[in-house]
PDB file of N, CA, C and O in Angstrom:
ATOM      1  N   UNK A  22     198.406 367.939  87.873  1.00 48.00           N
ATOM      2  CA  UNK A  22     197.898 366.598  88.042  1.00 48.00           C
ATOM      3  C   UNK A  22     196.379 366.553  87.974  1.00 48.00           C
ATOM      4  O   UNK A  22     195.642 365.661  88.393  1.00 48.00           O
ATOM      5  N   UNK A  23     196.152 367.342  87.550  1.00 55.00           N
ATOM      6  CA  UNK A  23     194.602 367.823  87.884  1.00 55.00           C
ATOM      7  C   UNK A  23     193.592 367.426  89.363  1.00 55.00           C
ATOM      8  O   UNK A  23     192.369 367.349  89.472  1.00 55.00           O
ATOM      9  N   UNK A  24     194.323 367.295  90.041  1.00 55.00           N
ATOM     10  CA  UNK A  24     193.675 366.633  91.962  1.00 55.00           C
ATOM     11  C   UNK A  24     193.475 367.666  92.473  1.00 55.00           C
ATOM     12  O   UNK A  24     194.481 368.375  92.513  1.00 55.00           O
ATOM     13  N   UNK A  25     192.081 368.332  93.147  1.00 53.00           N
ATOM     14  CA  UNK A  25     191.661 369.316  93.854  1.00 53.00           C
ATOM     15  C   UNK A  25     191.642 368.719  95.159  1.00 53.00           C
ATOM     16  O   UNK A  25     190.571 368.143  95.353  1.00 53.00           O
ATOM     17  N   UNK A  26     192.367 368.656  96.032  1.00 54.00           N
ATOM     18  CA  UNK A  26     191.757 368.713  97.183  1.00 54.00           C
ATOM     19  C   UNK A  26     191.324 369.341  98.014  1.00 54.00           C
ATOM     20  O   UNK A  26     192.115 370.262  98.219  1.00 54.00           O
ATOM     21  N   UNK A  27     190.294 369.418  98.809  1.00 58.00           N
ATOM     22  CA  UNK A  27     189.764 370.263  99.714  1.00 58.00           C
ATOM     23  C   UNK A  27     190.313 370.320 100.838  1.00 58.00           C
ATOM     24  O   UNK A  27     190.843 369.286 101.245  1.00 58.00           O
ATOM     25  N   UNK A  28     190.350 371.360 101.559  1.00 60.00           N
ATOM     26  CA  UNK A  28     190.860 371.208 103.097  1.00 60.00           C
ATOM     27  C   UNK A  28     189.810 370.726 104.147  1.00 60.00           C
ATOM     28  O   UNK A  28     188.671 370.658 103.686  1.00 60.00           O
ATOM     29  N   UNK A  29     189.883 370.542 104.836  1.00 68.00           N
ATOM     30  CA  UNK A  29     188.824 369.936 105.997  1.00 68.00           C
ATOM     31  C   UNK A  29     188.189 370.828 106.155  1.00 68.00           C
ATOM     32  O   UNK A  29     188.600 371.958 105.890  1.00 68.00           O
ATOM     33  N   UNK A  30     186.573 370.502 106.805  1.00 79.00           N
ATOM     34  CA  UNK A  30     186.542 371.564 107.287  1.00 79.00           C
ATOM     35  C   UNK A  30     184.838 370.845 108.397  1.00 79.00           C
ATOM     36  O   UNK A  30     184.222 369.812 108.134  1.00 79.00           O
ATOM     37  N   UNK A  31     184.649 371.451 109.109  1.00 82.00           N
ATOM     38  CA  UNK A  31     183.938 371.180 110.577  1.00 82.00           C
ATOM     39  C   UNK A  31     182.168 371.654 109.712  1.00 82.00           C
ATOM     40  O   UNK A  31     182.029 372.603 108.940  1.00 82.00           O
ATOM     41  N   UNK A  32     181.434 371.020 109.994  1.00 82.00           N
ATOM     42  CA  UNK A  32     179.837 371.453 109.549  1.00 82.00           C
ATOM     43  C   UNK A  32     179.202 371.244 110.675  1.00 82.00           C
ATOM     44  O   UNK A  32     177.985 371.053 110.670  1.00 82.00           O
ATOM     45  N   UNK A  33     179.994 371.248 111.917  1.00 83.00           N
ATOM     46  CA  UNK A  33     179.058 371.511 113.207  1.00 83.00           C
ATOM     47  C   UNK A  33     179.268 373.121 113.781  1.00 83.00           C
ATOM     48  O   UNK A  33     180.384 373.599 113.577  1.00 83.00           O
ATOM     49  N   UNK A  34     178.372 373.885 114.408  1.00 87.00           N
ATOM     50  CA  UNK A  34     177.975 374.896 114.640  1.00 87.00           C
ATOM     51  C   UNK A  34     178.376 374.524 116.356  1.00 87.00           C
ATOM     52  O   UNK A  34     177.921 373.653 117.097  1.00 87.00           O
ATOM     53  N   UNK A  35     179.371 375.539 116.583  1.00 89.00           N
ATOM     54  CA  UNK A  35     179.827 376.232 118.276  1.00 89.00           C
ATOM     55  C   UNK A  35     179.507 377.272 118.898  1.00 89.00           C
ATOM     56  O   UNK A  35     179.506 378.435 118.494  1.00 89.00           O
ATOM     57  N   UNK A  36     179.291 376.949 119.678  1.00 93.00           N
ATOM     58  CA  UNK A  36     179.068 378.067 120.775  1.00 93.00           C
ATOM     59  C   UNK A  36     179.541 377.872 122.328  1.00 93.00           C
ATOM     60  O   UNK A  36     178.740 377.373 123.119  1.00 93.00           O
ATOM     61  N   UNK A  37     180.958 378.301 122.798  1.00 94.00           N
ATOM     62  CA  UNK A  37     181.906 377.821 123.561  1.00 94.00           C
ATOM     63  C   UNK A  37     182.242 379.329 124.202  1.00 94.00           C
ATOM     64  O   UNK A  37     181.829 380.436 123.855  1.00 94.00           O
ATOM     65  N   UNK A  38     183.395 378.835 125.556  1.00 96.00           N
ATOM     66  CA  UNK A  38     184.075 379.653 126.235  1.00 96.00           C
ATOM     67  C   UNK A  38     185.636 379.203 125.946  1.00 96.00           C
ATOM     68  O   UNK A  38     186.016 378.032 125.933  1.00 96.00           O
ATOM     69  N   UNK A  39     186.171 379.950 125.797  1.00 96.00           N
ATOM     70  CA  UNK A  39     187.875 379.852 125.724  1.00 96.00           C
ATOM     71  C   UNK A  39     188.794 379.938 126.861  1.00 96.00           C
ATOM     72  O   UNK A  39     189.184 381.060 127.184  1.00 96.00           O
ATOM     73  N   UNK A  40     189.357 378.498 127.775  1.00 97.00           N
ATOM     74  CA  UNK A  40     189.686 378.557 128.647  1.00 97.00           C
ATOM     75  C   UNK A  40     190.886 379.377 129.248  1.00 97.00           C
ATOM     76  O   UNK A  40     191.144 380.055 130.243  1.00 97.00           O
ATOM     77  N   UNK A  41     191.608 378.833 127.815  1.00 97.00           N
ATOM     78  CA  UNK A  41     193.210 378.798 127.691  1.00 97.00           C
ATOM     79  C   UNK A  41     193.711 378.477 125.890  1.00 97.00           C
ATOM     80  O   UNK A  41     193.255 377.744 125.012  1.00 97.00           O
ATOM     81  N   UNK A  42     194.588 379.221 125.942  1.00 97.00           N
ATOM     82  CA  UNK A  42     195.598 378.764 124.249  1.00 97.00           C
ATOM     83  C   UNK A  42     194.344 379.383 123.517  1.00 97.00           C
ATOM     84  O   UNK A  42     193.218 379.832 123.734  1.00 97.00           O
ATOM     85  N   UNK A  43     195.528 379.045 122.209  1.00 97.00           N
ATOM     86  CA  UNK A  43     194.453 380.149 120.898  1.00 97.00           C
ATOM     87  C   UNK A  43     194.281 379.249 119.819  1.00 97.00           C
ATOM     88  O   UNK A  43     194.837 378.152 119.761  1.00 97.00           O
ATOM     89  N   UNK A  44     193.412 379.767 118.853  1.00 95.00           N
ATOM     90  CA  UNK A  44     192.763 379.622 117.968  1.00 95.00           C
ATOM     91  C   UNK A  44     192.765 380.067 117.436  1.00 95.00           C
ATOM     92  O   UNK A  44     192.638 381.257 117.725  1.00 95.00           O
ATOM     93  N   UNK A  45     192.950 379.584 115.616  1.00 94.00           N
ATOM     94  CA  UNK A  45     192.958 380.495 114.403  1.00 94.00           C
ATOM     95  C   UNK A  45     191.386 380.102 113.949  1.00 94.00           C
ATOM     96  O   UNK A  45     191.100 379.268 114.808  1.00 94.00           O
ATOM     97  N   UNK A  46     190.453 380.208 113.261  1.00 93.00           N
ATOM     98  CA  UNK A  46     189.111 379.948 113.168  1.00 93.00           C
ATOM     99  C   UNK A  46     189.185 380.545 111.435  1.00 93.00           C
ATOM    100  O   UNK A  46     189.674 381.672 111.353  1.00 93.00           O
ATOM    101  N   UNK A  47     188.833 380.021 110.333  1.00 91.00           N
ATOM    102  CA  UNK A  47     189.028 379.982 108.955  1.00 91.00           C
ATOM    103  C   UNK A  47     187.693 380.146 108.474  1.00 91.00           C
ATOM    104  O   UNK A  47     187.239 379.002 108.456  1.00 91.00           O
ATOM    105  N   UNK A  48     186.985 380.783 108.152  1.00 92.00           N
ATOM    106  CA  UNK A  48     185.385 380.194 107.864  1.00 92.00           C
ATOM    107  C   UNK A  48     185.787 380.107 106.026  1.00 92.00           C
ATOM    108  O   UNK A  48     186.787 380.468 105.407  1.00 92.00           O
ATOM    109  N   UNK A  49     184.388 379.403 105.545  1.00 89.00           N
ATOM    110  CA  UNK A  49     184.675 378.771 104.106  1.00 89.00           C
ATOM    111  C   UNK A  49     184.891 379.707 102.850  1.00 89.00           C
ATOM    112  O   UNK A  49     185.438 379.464 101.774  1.00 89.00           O
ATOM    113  N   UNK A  50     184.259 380.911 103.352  1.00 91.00           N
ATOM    114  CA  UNK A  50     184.116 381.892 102.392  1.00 91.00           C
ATOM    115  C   UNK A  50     185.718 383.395 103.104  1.00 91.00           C
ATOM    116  O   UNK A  50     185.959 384.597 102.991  1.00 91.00           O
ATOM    117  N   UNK A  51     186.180 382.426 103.624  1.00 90.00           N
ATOM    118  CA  UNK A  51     187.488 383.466 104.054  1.00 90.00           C
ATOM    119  C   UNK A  51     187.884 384.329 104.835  1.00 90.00           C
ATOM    120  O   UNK A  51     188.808 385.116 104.628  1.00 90.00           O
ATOM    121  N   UNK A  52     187.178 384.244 105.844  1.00 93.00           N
ATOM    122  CA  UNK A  52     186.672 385.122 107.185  1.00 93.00           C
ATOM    123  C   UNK A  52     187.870 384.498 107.814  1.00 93.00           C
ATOM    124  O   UNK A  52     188.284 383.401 107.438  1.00 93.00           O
ATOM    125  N   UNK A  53     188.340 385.075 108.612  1.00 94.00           N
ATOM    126  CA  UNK A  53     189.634 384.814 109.821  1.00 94.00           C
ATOM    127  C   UNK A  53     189.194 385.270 111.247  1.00 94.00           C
ATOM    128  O   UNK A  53     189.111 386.434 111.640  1.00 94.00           O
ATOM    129  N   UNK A  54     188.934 384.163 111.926  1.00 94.00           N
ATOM    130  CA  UNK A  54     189.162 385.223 113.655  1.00 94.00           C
ATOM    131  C   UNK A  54     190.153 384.100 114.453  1.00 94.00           C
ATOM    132  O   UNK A  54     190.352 382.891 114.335  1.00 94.00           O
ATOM    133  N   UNK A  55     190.540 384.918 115.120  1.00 97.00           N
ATOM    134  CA  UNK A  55     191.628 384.374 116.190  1.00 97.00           C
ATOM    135  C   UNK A  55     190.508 384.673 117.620  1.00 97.00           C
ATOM    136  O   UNK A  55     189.789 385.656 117.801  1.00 97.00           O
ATOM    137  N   UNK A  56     190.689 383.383 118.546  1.00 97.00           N
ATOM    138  CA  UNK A  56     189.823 383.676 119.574  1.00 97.00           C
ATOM    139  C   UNK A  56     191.362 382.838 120.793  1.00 97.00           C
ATOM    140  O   UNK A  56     192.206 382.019 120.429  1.00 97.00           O
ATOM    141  N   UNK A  57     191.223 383.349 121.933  1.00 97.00           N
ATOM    142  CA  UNK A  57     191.831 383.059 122.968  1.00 97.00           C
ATOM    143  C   UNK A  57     191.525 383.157 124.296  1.00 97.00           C
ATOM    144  O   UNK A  57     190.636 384.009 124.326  1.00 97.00           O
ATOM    145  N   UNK A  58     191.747 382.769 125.465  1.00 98.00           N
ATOM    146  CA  UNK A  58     191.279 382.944 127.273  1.00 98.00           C
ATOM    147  C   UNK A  58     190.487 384.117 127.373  1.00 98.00           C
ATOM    148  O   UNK A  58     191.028 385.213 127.230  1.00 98.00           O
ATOM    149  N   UNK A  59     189.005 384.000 127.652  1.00 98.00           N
ATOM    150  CA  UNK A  59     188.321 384.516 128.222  1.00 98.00           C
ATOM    151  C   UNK A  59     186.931 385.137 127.423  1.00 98.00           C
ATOM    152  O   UNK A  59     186.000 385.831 127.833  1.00 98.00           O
ATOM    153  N   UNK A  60     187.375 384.318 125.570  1.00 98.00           N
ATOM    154  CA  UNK A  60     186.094 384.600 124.542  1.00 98.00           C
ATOM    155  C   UNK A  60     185.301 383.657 124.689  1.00 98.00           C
ATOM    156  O   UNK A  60     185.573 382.533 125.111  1.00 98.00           O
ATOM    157  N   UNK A  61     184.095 384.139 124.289  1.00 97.00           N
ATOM    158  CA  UNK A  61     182.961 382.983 124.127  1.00 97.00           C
ATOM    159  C   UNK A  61     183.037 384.129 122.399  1.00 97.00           C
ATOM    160  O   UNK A  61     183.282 385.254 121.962  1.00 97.00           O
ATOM    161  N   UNK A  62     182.495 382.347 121.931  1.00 96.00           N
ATOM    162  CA  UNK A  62     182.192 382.361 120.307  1.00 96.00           C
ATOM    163  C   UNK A  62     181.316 381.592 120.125  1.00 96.00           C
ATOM    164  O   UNK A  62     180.819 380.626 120.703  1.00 96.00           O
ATOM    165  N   UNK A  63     181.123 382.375 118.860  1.00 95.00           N
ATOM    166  CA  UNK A  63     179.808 381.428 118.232  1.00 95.00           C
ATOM    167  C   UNK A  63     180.094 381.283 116.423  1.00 95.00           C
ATOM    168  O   UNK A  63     179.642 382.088 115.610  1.00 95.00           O
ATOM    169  N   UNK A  64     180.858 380.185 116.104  1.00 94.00           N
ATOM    170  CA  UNK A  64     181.688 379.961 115.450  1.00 94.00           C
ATOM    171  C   UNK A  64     180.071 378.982 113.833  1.00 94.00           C
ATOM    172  O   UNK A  64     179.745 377.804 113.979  1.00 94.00           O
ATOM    173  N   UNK A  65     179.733 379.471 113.161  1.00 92.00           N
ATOM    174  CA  UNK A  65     178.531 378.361 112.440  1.00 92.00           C
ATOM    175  C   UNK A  65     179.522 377.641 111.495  1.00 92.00           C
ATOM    176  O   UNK A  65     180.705 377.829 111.213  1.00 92.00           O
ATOM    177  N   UNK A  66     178.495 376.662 111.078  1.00 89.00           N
ATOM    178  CA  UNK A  66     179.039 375.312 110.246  1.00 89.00           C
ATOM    179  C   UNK A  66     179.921 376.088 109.259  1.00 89.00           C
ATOM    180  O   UNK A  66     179.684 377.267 108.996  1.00 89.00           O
ATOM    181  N   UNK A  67     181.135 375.279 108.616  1.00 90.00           N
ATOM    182  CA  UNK A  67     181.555 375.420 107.524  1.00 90.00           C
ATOM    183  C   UNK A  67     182.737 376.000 107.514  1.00 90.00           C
ATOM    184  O   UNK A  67     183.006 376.698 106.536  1.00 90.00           O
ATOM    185  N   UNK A  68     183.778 375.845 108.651  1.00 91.00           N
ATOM    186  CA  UNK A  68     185.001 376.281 109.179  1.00 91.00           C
ATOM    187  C   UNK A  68     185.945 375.165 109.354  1.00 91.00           C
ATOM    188  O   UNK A  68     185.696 373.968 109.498  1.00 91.00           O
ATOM    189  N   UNK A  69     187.180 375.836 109.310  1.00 89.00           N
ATOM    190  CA  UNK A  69     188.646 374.971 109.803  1.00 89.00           C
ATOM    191  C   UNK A  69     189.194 375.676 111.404  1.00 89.00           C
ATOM    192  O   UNK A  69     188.945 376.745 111.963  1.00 89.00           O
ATOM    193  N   UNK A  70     189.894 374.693 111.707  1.00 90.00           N
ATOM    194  CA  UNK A  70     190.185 375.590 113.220  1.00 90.00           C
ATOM    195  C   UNK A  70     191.703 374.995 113.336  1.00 90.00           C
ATOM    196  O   UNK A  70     191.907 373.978 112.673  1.00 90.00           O
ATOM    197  N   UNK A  71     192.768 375.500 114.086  1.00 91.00           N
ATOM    198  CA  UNK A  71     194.081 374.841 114.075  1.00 91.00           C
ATOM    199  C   UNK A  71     194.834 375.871 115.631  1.00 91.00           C
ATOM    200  O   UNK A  71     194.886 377.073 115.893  1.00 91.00           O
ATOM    201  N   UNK A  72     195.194 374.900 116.173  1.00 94.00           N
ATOM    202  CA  UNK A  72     195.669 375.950 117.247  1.00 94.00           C
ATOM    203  C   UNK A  72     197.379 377.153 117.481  1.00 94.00           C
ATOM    204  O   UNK A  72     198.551 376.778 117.490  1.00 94.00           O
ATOM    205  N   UNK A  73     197.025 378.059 117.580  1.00 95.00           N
ATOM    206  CA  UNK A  73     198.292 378.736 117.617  1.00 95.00           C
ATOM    207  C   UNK A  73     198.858 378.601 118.755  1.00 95.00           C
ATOM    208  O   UNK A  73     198.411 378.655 119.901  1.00 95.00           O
ATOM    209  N   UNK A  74     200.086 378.384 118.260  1.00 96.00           N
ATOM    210  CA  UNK A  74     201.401 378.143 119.688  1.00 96.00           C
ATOM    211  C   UNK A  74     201.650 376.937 120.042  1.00 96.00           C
ATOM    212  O   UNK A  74     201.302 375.936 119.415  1.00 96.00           O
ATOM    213  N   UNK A  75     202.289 376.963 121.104  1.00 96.00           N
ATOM    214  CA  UNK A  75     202.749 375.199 122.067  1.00 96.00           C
ATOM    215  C   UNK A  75     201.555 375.520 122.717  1.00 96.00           C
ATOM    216  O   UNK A  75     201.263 374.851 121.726  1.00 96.00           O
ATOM    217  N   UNK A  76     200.903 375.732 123.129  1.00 96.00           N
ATOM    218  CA  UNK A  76     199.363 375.932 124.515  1.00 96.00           C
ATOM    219  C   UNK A  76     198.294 375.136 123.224  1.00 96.00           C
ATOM    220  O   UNK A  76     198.049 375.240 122.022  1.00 96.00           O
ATOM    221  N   UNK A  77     197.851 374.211 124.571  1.00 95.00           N
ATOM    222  CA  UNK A  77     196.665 373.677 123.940  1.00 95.00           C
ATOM    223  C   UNK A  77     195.585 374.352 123.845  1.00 95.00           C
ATOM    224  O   UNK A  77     195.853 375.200 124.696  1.00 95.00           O
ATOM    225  N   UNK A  78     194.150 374.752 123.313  1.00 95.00           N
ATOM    226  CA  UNK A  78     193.584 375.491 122.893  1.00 95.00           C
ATOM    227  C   UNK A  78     192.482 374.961 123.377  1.00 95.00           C
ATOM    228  O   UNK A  78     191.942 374.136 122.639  1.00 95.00           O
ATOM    229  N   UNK A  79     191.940 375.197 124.474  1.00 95.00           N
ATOM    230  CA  UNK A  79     190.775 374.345 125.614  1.00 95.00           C
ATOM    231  C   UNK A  79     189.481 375.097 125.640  1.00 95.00           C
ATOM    232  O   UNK A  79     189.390 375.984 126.489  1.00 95.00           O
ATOM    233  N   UNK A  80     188.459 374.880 124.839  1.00 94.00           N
ATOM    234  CA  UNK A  80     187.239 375.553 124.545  1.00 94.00           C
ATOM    235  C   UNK A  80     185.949 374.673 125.243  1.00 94.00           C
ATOM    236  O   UNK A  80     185.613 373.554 124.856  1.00 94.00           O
ATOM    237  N   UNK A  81     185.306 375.421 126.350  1.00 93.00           N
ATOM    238  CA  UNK A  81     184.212 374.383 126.502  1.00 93.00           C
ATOM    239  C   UNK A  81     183.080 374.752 125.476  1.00 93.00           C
ATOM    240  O   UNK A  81     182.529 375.848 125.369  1.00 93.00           O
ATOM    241  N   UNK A  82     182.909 373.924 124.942  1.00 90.00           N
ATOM    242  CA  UNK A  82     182.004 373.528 123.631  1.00 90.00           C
ATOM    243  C   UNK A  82     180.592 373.684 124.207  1.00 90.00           C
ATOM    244  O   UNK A  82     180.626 372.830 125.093  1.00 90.00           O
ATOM    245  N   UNK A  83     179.567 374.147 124.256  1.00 89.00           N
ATOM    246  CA  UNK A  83     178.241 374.102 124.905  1.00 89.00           C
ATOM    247  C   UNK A  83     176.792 374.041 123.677  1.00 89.00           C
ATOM    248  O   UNK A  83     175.613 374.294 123.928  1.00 89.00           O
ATOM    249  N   UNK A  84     177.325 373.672 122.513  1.00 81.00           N
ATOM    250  CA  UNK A  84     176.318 373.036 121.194  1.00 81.00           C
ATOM    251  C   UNK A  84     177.182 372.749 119.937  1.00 81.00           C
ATOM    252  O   UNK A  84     178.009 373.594 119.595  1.00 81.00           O
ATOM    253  N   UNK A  85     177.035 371.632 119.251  1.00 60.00           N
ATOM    254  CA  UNK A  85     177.633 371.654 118.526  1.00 60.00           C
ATOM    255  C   UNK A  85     178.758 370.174 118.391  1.00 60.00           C
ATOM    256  O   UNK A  85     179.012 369.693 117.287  1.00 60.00           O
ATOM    257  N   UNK A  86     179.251 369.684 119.502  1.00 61.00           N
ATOM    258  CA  UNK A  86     179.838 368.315 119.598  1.00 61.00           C
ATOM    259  C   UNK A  86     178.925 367.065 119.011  1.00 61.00           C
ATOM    260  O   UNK A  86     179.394 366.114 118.385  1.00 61.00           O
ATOM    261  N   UNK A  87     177.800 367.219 119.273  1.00 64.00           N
ATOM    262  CA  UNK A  87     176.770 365.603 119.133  1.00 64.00           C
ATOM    263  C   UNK A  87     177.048 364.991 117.905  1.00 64.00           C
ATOM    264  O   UNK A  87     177.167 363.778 117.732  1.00 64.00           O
ATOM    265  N   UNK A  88     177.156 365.933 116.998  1.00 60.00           N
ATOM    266  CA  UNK A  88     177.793 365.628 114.964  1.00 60.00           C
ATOM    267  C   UNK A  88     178.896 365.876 115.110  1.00 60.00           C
ATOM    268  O   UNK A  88     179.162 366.008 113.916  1.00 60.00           O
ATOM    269  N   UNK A  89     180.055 366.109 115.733  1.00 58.00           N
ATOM    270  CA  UNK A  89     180.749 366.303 115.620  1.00 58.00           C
ATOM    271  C   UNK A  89     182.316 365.403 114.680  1.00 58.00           C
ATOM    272  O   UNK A  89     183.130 364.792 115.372  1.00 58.00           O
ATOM    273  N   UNK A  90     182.438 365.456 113.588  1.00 60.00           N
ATOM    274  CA  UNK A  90     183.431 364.287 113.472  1.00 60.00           C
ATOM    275  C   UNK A  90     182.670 362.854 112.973  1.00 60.00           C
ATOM    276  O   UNK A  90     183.338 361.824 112.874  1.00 60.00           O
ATOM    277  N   UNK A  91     181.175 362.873 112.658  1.00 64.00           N
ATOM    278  CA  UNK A  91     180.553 361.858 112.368  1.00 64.00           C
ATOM    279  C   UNK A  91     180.429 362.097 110.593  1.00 64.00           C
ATOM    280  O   UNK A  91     180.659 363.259 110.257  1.00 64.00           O
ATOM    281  N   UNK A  92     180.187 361.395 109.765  1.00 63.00           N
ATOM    282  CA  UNK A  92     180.089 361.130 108.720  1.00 63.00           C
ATOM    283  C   UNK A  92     178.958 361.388 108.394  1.00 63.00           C
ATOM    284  O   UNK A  92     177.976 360.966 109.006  1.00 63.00           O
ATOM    285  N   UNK A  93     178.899 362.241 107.213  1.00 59.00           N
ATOM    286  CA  UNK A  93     177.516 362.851 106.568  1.00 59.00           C
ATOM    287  C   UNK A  93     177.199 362.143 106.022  1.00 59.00           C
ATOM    288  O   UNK A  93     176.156 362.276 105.383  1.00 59.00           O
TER     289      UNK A  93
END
């Protein structure tokens, strides 16, 4: 059909603690980390994130929310 679509992807920059539940973390160029209870990350622009399991995936966010989800 010739339609590229892109997958989503986050251009805000994290730096968080991982309360509880997991995380798959995708970066753009193909990097994979899984983070879960008790990581701090520092995750930069240009990633997908999706949570693994039934557990919600509860990260306190400490830079990086203010753009978050806003329109470039």
């Amino acid at each position: 059909d010739g339609l590229t679509l892109l997958p989503p992807r986050t251009m805000a920059a994290h730096v968080g603690y991982v309360v509880s539940g997991r995380q798959k973390v995708v970066m753009d160029d193909g990097t994979e980390l899984d983070i879960g209870p008790g990581d701090v990350v520092s995750i930069p622009p240009g990633h997908d994130g999706w949570t693994i399991g039934d557990e919600a995936c509860v990260v306190i966010d400490f830079a990086g929310m203010s753009n978050y989800a806003k329109p470039s």
